[in-house]
Short mmCIF file of C-alpha atoms in Angstrom, two decimals:
data_model
loop_
_atom_site.label_atom_id
_atom_site.label_comp_id
_atom_site.label_asym_id
_atom_site.label_seq_id
_atom_site.Cartn_x
_atom_site.Cartn_y
_atom_site.Cartn_z
CA MET A 1 0.04 -0.06 -0.49
CA PRO A 2 1.23 3.57 -0.93
CA ALA A 3 1.26 4.98 2.61
CA ALA A 4 2.93 2.00 4.43
CA PRO A 5 6.59 3.52 2.95
CA HIS A 6 5.68 6.66 4.29
CA ARG A 7 4.89 6.19 7.50
CA SER A 8 7.97 4.16 8.15
CA SER A 9 10.36 6.54 6.83
CA ILE A 10 8.84 8.85 9.12
CA ARG A 11 9.15 6.43 12.03
CA LEU A 12 12.93 6.05 11.34
CA ALA A 13 13.41 9.26 10.91
CA ALA A 14 11.76 9.91 14.38
CA LEU A 15 14.12 6.95 15.72
CA LEU A 16 17.22 8.59 14.24
CA LEU A 17 16.12 11.76 15.98
CA ALA A 18 15.44 10.23 19.25
CA VAL A 19 19.28 8.54 19.33
CA VAL A 20 20.60 12.06 18.80
CA SER A 21 18.22 13.81 21.56
CA ALA A 22 18.10 11.22 24.09
CA GLY A 23 21.38 9.19 23.97
CA THR A 24 24.01 11.62 23.85
CA PHE A 25 24.58 14.47 26.39
CA ALA A 26 26.60 17.66 26.02
CA GLN A 27 28.65 16.23 29.36
CA ASP A 28 29.98 13.47 27.16
CA ALA A 29 33.66 13.96 25.88
CA PRO A 30 34.30 12.60 22.18
CA ARG A 31 34.18 8.95 22.65
CA ALA A 32 37.65 7.08 21.37
CA ARG A 33 38.16 3.25 21.05
CA ALA A 34 40.86 1.76 22.93
CA ARG A 35 43.48 2.43 20.79
CA ASP A 36 43.09 6.12 20.84
CA LEU A 37 43.74 5.95 24.32
CA GLY A 38 46.81 4.18 24.19
CA VAL A 39 45.33 0.57 25.24
CA ALA A 40 46.44 -1.72 22.53
CA PRO A 41 46.46 -5.31 24.25
CA GLY A 42 48.82 -8.15 23.49
CA ILE A 43 51.57 -8.91 20.87
CA PHE A 44 49.38 -9.04 17.32
CA ALA A 45 48.32 -6.04 15.21
CA PRO A 46 45.06 -5.86 14.38
CA GLY A 47 42.98 -6.17 10.81
CA THR A 48 41.89 -3.12 8.98
CA HIS A 49 39.21 -2.16 10.62
CA ASN A 50 40.23 -3.64 13.75
CA ALA A 51 36.27 -5.17 13.84
CA ILE A 52 34.88 -8.96 13.17
CA THR A 53 34.80 -7.91 9.74
CA ASP A 54 38.11 -8.01 8.91
CA VAL A 55 37.22 -11.67 8.50
CA ALA A 56 36.49 -11.67 4.83
CA GLY A 57 32.57 -12.25 4.09
CA VAL A 58 31.42 -11.15 7.99
CA ARG A 59 29.15 -8.89 7.71
CA VAL A 60 26.86 -6.77 10.93
CA GLY A 61 23.58 -5.16 10.62
CA GLN A 62 22.14 -3.03 13.42
CA VAL A 63 19.36 -1.20 14.42
CA THR A 64 18.42 1.15 17.14
CA LEU A 65 15.29 1.39 18.81
CA VAL A 66 14.78 4.52 20.92
CA GLU A 67 11.16 5.61 21.03
CA GLY A 68 9.43 8.11 23.70
CA ASP A 69 11.13 7.95 27.50
CA ASN A 70 11.26 4.16 27.63
CA VAL A 71 12.42 2.12 25.12
CA ARG A 72 16.51 2.12 24.67
CA THR A 73 17.24 -1.41 22.78
CA GLY A 74 18.04 -2.76 19.59
CA VAL A 75 19.41 -5.74 17.17
CA THR A 76 22.70 -6.70 15.87
CA ALA A 77 22.96 -9.38 13.41
CA ILE A 78 26.05 -10.94 12.14
CA LEU A 79 26.22 -12.88 8.96
CA PRO A 80 29.06 -15.68 8.66
CA HIS A 81 29.33 -15.08 4.67
CA PRO A 82 27.42 -13.26 1.79
CA GLY A 83 25.21 -17.07 0.60
CA ASN A 84 22.89 -18.77 2.15
CA PRO A 85 23.96 -20.09 5.72
CA TYR A 86 21.68 -23.16 5.74
CA ARG A 87 22.65 -24.37 2.40
CA SER A 88 26.60 -23.85 2.99
CA ARG A 89 27.12 -23.93 6.70
CA VAL A 90 30.21 -23.28 8.73
CA PRO A 91 31.17 -24.80 11.61
CA ALA A 92 30.97 -23.43 14.90
CA ALA A 93 30.67 -24.35 18.30
CA VAL A 94 29.45 -22.64 21.81
CA HIS A 95 31.05 -21.63 24.97
CA VAL A 96 29.02 -21.41 28.24
CA GLY A 97 30.73 -19.38 30.86
CA ASN A 98 28.03 -18.99 33.13
CA GLY A 99 24.90 -19.84 31.35
CA PHE A 100 22.58 -17.22 33.38
CA GLY A 101 20.91 -16.51 29.94
CA LYS A 102 19.22 -17.47 27.30
CA PHE A 103 21.14 -18.53 23.88
CA ILE A 104 18.64 -19.89 21.47
CA GLY A 105 19.70 -22.67 19.23
CA SER A 106 23.29 -22.95 21.16
CA THR A 107 22.14 -26.79 21.63
CA GLN A 108 22.24 -27.91 17.82
CA VAL A 109 24.80 -25.71 17.20
CA ASN A 110 26.95 -27.91 19.81
CA GLU A 111 25.19 -30.95 18.68
CA LEU A 112 25.92 -30.43 14.92
CA GLY A 113 29.09 -28.49 15.28
CA GLU A 114 27.83 -26.17 12.91
CA LEU A 115 25.60 -23.02 11.91
CA GLU A 116 22.56 -22.71 9.78
CA THR A 117 21.57 -18.89 10.20
CA PRO A 118 22.84 -15.20 10.94
CA ILE A 119 23.33 -14.80 14.75
CA VAL A 120 21.26 -12.06 16.09
CA LEU A 121 21.32 -10.50 19.79
CA THR A 122 19.16 -8.49 21.19
CA CYS A 123 17.38 -8.10 24.73
CA THR A 124 16.51 -10.64 27.26
CA LEU A 125 12.68 -10.82 26.61
CA CYS A 126 13.22 -9.86 23.08
CA VAL A 127 14.55 -13.50 21.81
CA TRP A 128 11.68 -15.22 20.97
CA LYS A 129 10.41 -12.37 18.86
CA ALA A 130 13.79 -12.10 17.40
CA ALA A 131 13.87 -15.76 16.55
CA ASP A 132 10.71 -16.21 14.86
CA ALA A 133 11.14 -13.06 13.00
CA MET A 134 14.80 -14.11 11.42
CA ALA A 135 13.02 -17.76 10.64
CA ALA A 136 10.21 -16.09 8.77
CA TRP A 137 12.81 -14.20 6.98
CA MET A 138 15.30 -17.07 6.46
CA LEU A 139 12.03 -19.59 5.39
CA GLU A 140 10.99 -17.18 2.81
CA ARG A 141 14.23 -17.50 0.27
CA PRO A 142 13.55 -19.35 -2.74
CA ASP A 143 16.10 -21.71 -1.85
CA MET A 144 14.16 -22.57 1.32
CA GLN A 145 10.51 -23.88 -0.15
CA GLN A 146 11.17 -27.21 1.12
CA VAL A 147 12.72 -26.57 4.52
CA ARG A 148 10.86 -27.57 7.47
CA SER A 149 13.46 -27.41 10.66
CA LEU A 150 15.73 -24.62 10.73
CA ASN A 151 17.78 -23.90 13.79
CA VAL A 152 17.85 -19.89 14.42
CA VAL A 153 20.67 -18.46 16.63
CA VAL A 154 19.79 -15.62 18.70
CA GLY A 155 21.69 -14.34 22.33
CA GLU A 156 20.71 -11.91 24.46
CA THR A 157 21.73 -9.91 27.45
CA ASN A 158 19.36 -7.76 29.87
CA ASP A 159 18.58 -4.03 29.53
CA GLY A 160 15.91 -3.68 31.72
CA GLY A 161 17.27 -0.86 33.44
CA LEU A 162 17.10 1.74 30.24
CA ASN A 163 15.05 -0.19 28.65
CA ASP A 164 10.92 -0.95 29.56
CA ILE A 165 12.11 -4.49 28.59
CA ARG A 166 8.51 -5.98 29.55
CA ALA A 167 6.86 -4.16 26.12
CA ARG A 168 9.27 -6.73 24.33
CA PRO A 169 9.84 -3.36 21.77
CA VAL A 170 11.77 -5.47 19.42
CA THR A 171 9.91 -6.07 16.05
CA ALA A 172 9.71 -8.51 13.08
CA GLN A 173 10.35 -4.86 11.32
CA ALA A 174 13.76 -4.29 13.06
CA VAL A 175 15.05 -7.68 12.66
CA ARG A 176 14.81 -7.91 8.98
CA ARG A 177 16.29 -4.56 8.71
CA ALA A 178 19.00 -5.60 10.64
CA LEU A 179 19.92 -8.44 8.49
CA GLU A 180 19.09 -7.01 5.56
CA THR A 181 21.52 -4.13 6.14
CA ALA A 182 24.26 -5.83 7.45
CA SER A 183 27.63 -4.89 5.10
CA GLY A 184 31.23 -5.21 5.93
CA GLY A 185 33.51 -2.84 6.87
CA PRO A 186 33.84 -0.54 10.18
CA VAL A 187 31.26 -1.68 12.63
CA GLN A 188 29.26 1.04 14.84
CA GLU A 189 30.05 0.63 18.71
CA GLY A 190 29.26 1.88 21.87
CA SER A 191 24.87 2.30 22.33
CA VAL A 192 23.75 0.94 19.11
CA GLY A 193 22.04 -1.82 18.14
CA ALA A 194 21.72 -4.54 20.88
CA GLY A 195 24.03 -2.64 22.90
CA THR A 196 21.46 0.46 23.44
CA GLY A 197 20.29 -0.03 26.43
CA THR A 198 23.30 -2.34 28.33
CA VAL A 199 25.70 -1.12 31.24
CA ALA A 200 29.13 -2.19 32.24
CA PHE A 201 31.13 -2.31 35.03
CA GLY A 202 28.38 0.52 35.92
CA TRP A 203 28.89 2.69 33.19
CA LYS A 204 27.29 2.87 29.82
CA GLY A 205 28.00 -0.18 28.43
CA GLY A 206 27.55 -1.70 24.54
CA ILE A 207 28.32 -2.97 21.45
CA GLY A 208 32.22 -3.43 21.16
CA THR A 209 34.72 -5.39 18.27
CA SER A 210 38.47 -5.87 17.41
CA SER A 211 40.34 -8.08 15.23
CA ARG A 212 43.50 -9.47 14.96
CA ARG A 213 45.64 -10.85 12.48
CA LEU A 214 48.52 -13.30 12.41
CA PRO A 215 51.56 -13.23 10.91
CA ALA A 216 52.12 -15.02 7.84
CA SER A 217 54.53 -17.50 9.94
CA LEU A 218 51.90 -18.13 12.12
CA GLY A 219 49.51 -18.93 8.98
CA GLY A 220 48.34 -15.22 8.09
CA TRP A 221 44.99 -15.71 9.95
CA THR A 222 42.27 -13.38 10.74
CA VAL A 223 40.39 -13.04 14.51
CA GLY A 224 37.33 -10.83 14.58
CA VAL A 225 35.05 -10.41 17.77
CA LEU A 226 31.78 -8.88 18.32
CA VAL A 227 30.56 -8.35 22.11
CA GLN A 228 27.74 -7.18 23.51
CA ALA A 229 28.80 -5.90 27.13
CA ASN A 230 26.34 -5.61 29.79
CA PHE A 231 27.90 -7.15 32.65
CA GLY A 232 29.55 -5.96 35.93
CA GLY A 233 33.08 -6.59 37.59
CA VAL A 234 36.07 -4.25 38.82
CA LEU A 235 36.88 -2.88 35.53
CA GLN A 236 40.88 -2.87 34.88
CA VAL A 237 42.59 -1.61 31.63
CA ALA A 238 45.91 -3.04 30.74
CA GLY A 239 45.98 -4.04 34.32
CA ALA A 240 45.38 -0.65 35.13
CA PRO A 241 42.42 -0.53 38.10
CA ILE A 242 40.19 2.02 36.46
CA GLY A 243 36.97 0.42 38.35
CA ARG A 244 39.21 1.17 41.87
CA GLU A 245 40.37 4.78 41.06
CA LEU A 246 36.98 5.64 39.40
CA ASP A 247 35.32 4.87 42.46
CA ARG A 248 32.22 2.53 41.18
CA TYR A 249 32.94 -1.28 41.10
CA ALA A 250 31.58 -4.73 41.89
CA PHE A 251 31.15 -5.25 45.90
CA GLN A 252 32.03 -1.48 46.88
CA ASN A 253 29.02 -1.55 49.16
CA ALA A 254 30.78 -4.03 51.19
CA VAL A 255 34.23 -3.16 51.23
CA ALA A 256 34.40 0.44 51.23
CA ALA A 257 31.14 2.28 51.55
CA ASN A 258 30.67 5.53 48.86
CA THR A 259 31.91 8.64 51.03
CA ASP A 260 28.37 10.17 50.19
CA GLY A 261 26.69 7.22 51.77
CA SER A 262 25.20 6.64 48.44
CA ARG A 263 24.72 3.33 46.69
CA GLY A 264 26.29 4.27 43.31
CA LEU A 265 25.25 2.93 40.29
CA ALA A 266 27.77 -0.10 39.98
CA ASP A 267 25.63 -3.62 40.66
CA ASP A 268 26.60 -4.71 43.98
CA ARG A 269 27.57 -8.53 42.54
CA GLY A 270 28.77 -7.59 39.11
CA ASP A 271 25.76 -9.24 37.70
CA GLY A 272 24.80 -8.94 34.46
CA SER A 273 25.83 -10.93 30.96
CA ILE A 274 28.10 -10.78 27.83
CA ILE A 275 27.53 -12.75 24.35
CA ILE A 276 31.03 -13.01 22.49
CA VAL A 277 30.91 -13.83 19.19
CA ILE A 278 34.56 -14.88 17.40
CA ALA A 279 34.84 -15.45 13.52
CA THR A 280 37.81 -16.52 12.06
CA ASP A 281 39.16 -17.81 8.57
CA ALA A 282 41.46 -20.32 9.96
CA PRO A 283 40.04 -23.22 8.63
CA LEU A 284 39.07 -24.98 12.18
CA GLY A 285 36.43 -27.87 12.91
CA ASP A 286 33.90 -27.31 15.30
CA ARG A 287 36.10 -29.25 18.04
CA ASN A 288 39.15 -26.50 17.76
CA LEU A 289 36.06 -23.62 17.40
CA ARG A 290 34.89 -25.01 20.88
CA ARG A 291 38.43 -24.41 22.27
CA VAL A 292 39.12 -21.03 20.63
CA ALA A 293 35.26 -20.13 22.11
CA SER A 294 36.52 -21.27 25.94
CA ARG A 295 39.62 -19.12 25.54
CA ALA A 296 37.25 -16.33 25.01
CA MET A 297 36.73 -16.25 28.88
CA MET A 298 40.15 -15.35 29.60
CA GLY A 299 39.89 -12.31 27.50
CA LEU A 300 36.61 -11.37 29.65
CA GLY A 301 38.85 -11.73 32.71
CA ARG A 302 41.23 -9.71 31.73
CA THR A 303 38.99 -6.89 32.02
CA GLY A 304 37.72 -7.56 35.87
CA SER A 305 34.77 -9.86 35.14
CA SER A 306 34.21 -12.90 37.63
CA ALA A 307 31.27 -14.53 36.03
CA SER A 308 29.01 -13.56 38.61
CA ASN A 309 26.26 -15.71 39.68
CA GLY A 310 23.85 -13.71 37.84
CA SER A 311 25.87 -13.49 34.35
CA GLY A 312 25.06 -14.99 31.27
CA ASP A 313 28.30 -15.49 29.56
CA TYR A 314 28.01 -17.15 25.99
CA VAL A 315 30.51 -17.30 23.33
CA LEU A 316 30.00 -18.54 19.97
CA ALA A 317 32.94 -19.43 17.53
CA PHE A 318 33.15 -19.77 13.74
CA SER A 319 35.02 -20.44 10.58
CA THR A 320 34.49 -19.13 7.35
CA ALA A 321 37.19 -20.97 5.57
CA ASP A 322 36.33 -22.58 2.38
CA SER A 323 37.59 -26.10 3.25
CA VAL A 324 35.90 -26.59 5.95
CA ARG A 325 32.40 -25.29 4.86
CA ARG A 326 29.59 -27.71 5.08
CA VAL A 327 27.12 -28.00 2.10
CA PHE A 328 23.83 -29.25 3.79
CA ASP A 329 23.02 -31.96 2.31
CA ALA A 330 26.50 -33.63 1.06
CA PRO A 331 27.03 -37.62 2.03
CA LYS A 332 30.10 -36.78 3.30
CA LEU A 333 32.65 -34.19 4.37
CA ASP A 334 35.99 -33.26 2.76
CA THR A 335 37.49 -30.68 5.20
CA SER A 336 40.97 -29.65 5.74
CA GLU A 337 41.42 -28.30 9.34
CA LEU A 338 44.90 -26.88 11.23
CA ALA A 339 46.17 -29.76 13.16
CA ASN A 340 46.08 -29.19 16.99
CA GLU A 341 49.74 -27.65 17.32
CA GLN A 342 48.84 -24.70 14.95
CA MET A 343 46.07 -23.37 17.56
CA SER A 344 47.88 -21.46 20.36
CA ALA A 345 48.50 -18.24 17.73
CA VAL A 346 44.50 -18.58 17.24
CA PHE A 347 44.32 -18.84 20.88
CA GLN A 348 46.16 -15.79 21.51
CA ALA A 349 44.54 -13.51 18.97
CA SER A 350 41.01 -14.45 20.25
CA VAL A 351 42.35 -13.71 24.06
CA GLU A 352 43.58 -10.05 22.60
CA ALA A 353 40.39 -9.30 20.65
CA VAL A 354 38.10 -10.49 23.11
CA GLU A 355 39.79 -7.81 25.80
CA GLU A 356 39.81 -5.06 23.38
CA ALA A 357 36.30 -5.08 22.29
CA ILE A 358 35.52 -4.92 25.42
CA TYR A 359 37.10 -2.00 25.88
CA ASN A 360 35.89 -0.36 23.10
CA ALA A 361 31.92 -1.21 24.08
CA VAL A 362 32.60 0.82 27.12
CA PHE A 363 34.85 3.47 26.02
CA MET A 364 32.52 4.08 22.26
CA ALA A 365 29.25 4.06 24.42
CA THR A 366 27.51 7.37 25.08
CA THR A 367 25.56 8.54 28.30
CA ILE A 368 21.82 7.40 27.73
CA SER A 369 18.50 8.47 29.65
CA GLY A 370 15.38 5.92 29.71
CA ASN A 371 12.72 4.18 31.63
CA GLY A 372 13.26 6.89 34.60
CA GLU A 373 17.14 5.85 34.90
CA THR A 374 20.29 7.52 33.21
CA VAL A 375 23.75 5.55 32.90
CA GLU A 376 26.58 7.84 32.12
CA ALA A 377 29.48 7.10 29.58
CA ILE A 378 32.61 6.47 31.11
CA PRO A 379 34.82 9.31 31.74
CA LEU A 380 37.58 9.32 29.19
CA ASP A 381 39.42 12.24 30.44
CA ARG A 382 40.09 10.50 33.99
CA VAL A 383 40.50 7.20 32.18
CA ARG A 384 43.22 8.71 30.18
CA ASP A 385 44.57 10.37 33.64
CA ILE A 386 45.01 7.11 35.62
CA LEU A 387 46.27 5.11 32.37
CA ARG A 388 49.13 7.93 32.36
CA ARG A 389 49.72 7.45 36.11
CA HIS A 390 50.22 3.49 35.46
CA GLY A 391 52.57 4.05 32.23
CA ILE A 392 49.96 2.71 30.25
CA ALA A 393 48.62 5.51 27.96
CA PRO A 394 51.58 8.06 26.39
CA ALA A 395 52.18 11.13 28.67
CA LYS A 396 50.38 14.12 27.59
#
């Protein structure tokens, strides 16, 4: 109908305006990625965009939903390659660091060792709506007309502080738009997509990404990471005690009461969740991808998380290499994988990229108000000062 596109255009324009007016405040200093602050974890160099999309063929699409005073959420979609992921499946594995959450489709990924849809991230009470929308989107494809089973993969974190999560505001249209607008190149970070309403270490959290490219002597493979950061702990950056020095960290009420008697914004137990997605072009089967996924917890731990009781810490790793791709109805698999002895550099790259992606999620996030709450962006000027005092960032 002719009126529908016009209404959609008005709605999209209104949402974009709302993001600008409600999501960014004058007191926010210009945001910066970790490397802009002199923080470059590890030894390996990043790829061109320092993003998950540095793995060739991987695309990311995001839709940010900001409506009225209460809706602050969104959708982030990760597509493993340009083709139909159901017909041309990538090996994959899921590691559960702490299972307080929902990761739709994860049991079949681990059972069969493969991914057959894109990966969608959203808010906790919207996972089923997002899964239904992605299933409909996939089943409409001309080459899917006879398909009677589909394992969609949807992860979540709980943005119920800033977002009216009970309204379940994520729509099928938002999921479709994230899937259909996915692209390579730079990835928007911070308070966008599935990170619009998230909180990390008591500060505004969000979407973060990073990558590592191994030297040619170690295979030349690329490892890319994207995180949806919504968890707690005691923030440290390259070992610098940022959370302690900014006086915002888990359990602070028990160990060091605030001087003004207030509780502060940090969750006292460090609860929350994180979804970590790792992509690589290294030719890995699902067994070694499970090993890669488990190493993500080391990168998470470096940032100050202890994977609290109320934290849902999930990692999904997949390989895009042609030599390990699985045709849906092939009678046998003829794959060529890296040997176990070649895995250590991939592990190292994964740990480094996870750590940096989390820093990027926090540093790039902007102050957001919604649902009666305001969560501040971490003050980067103070972070810089702390990093300088600890010899991490360059002197002025």
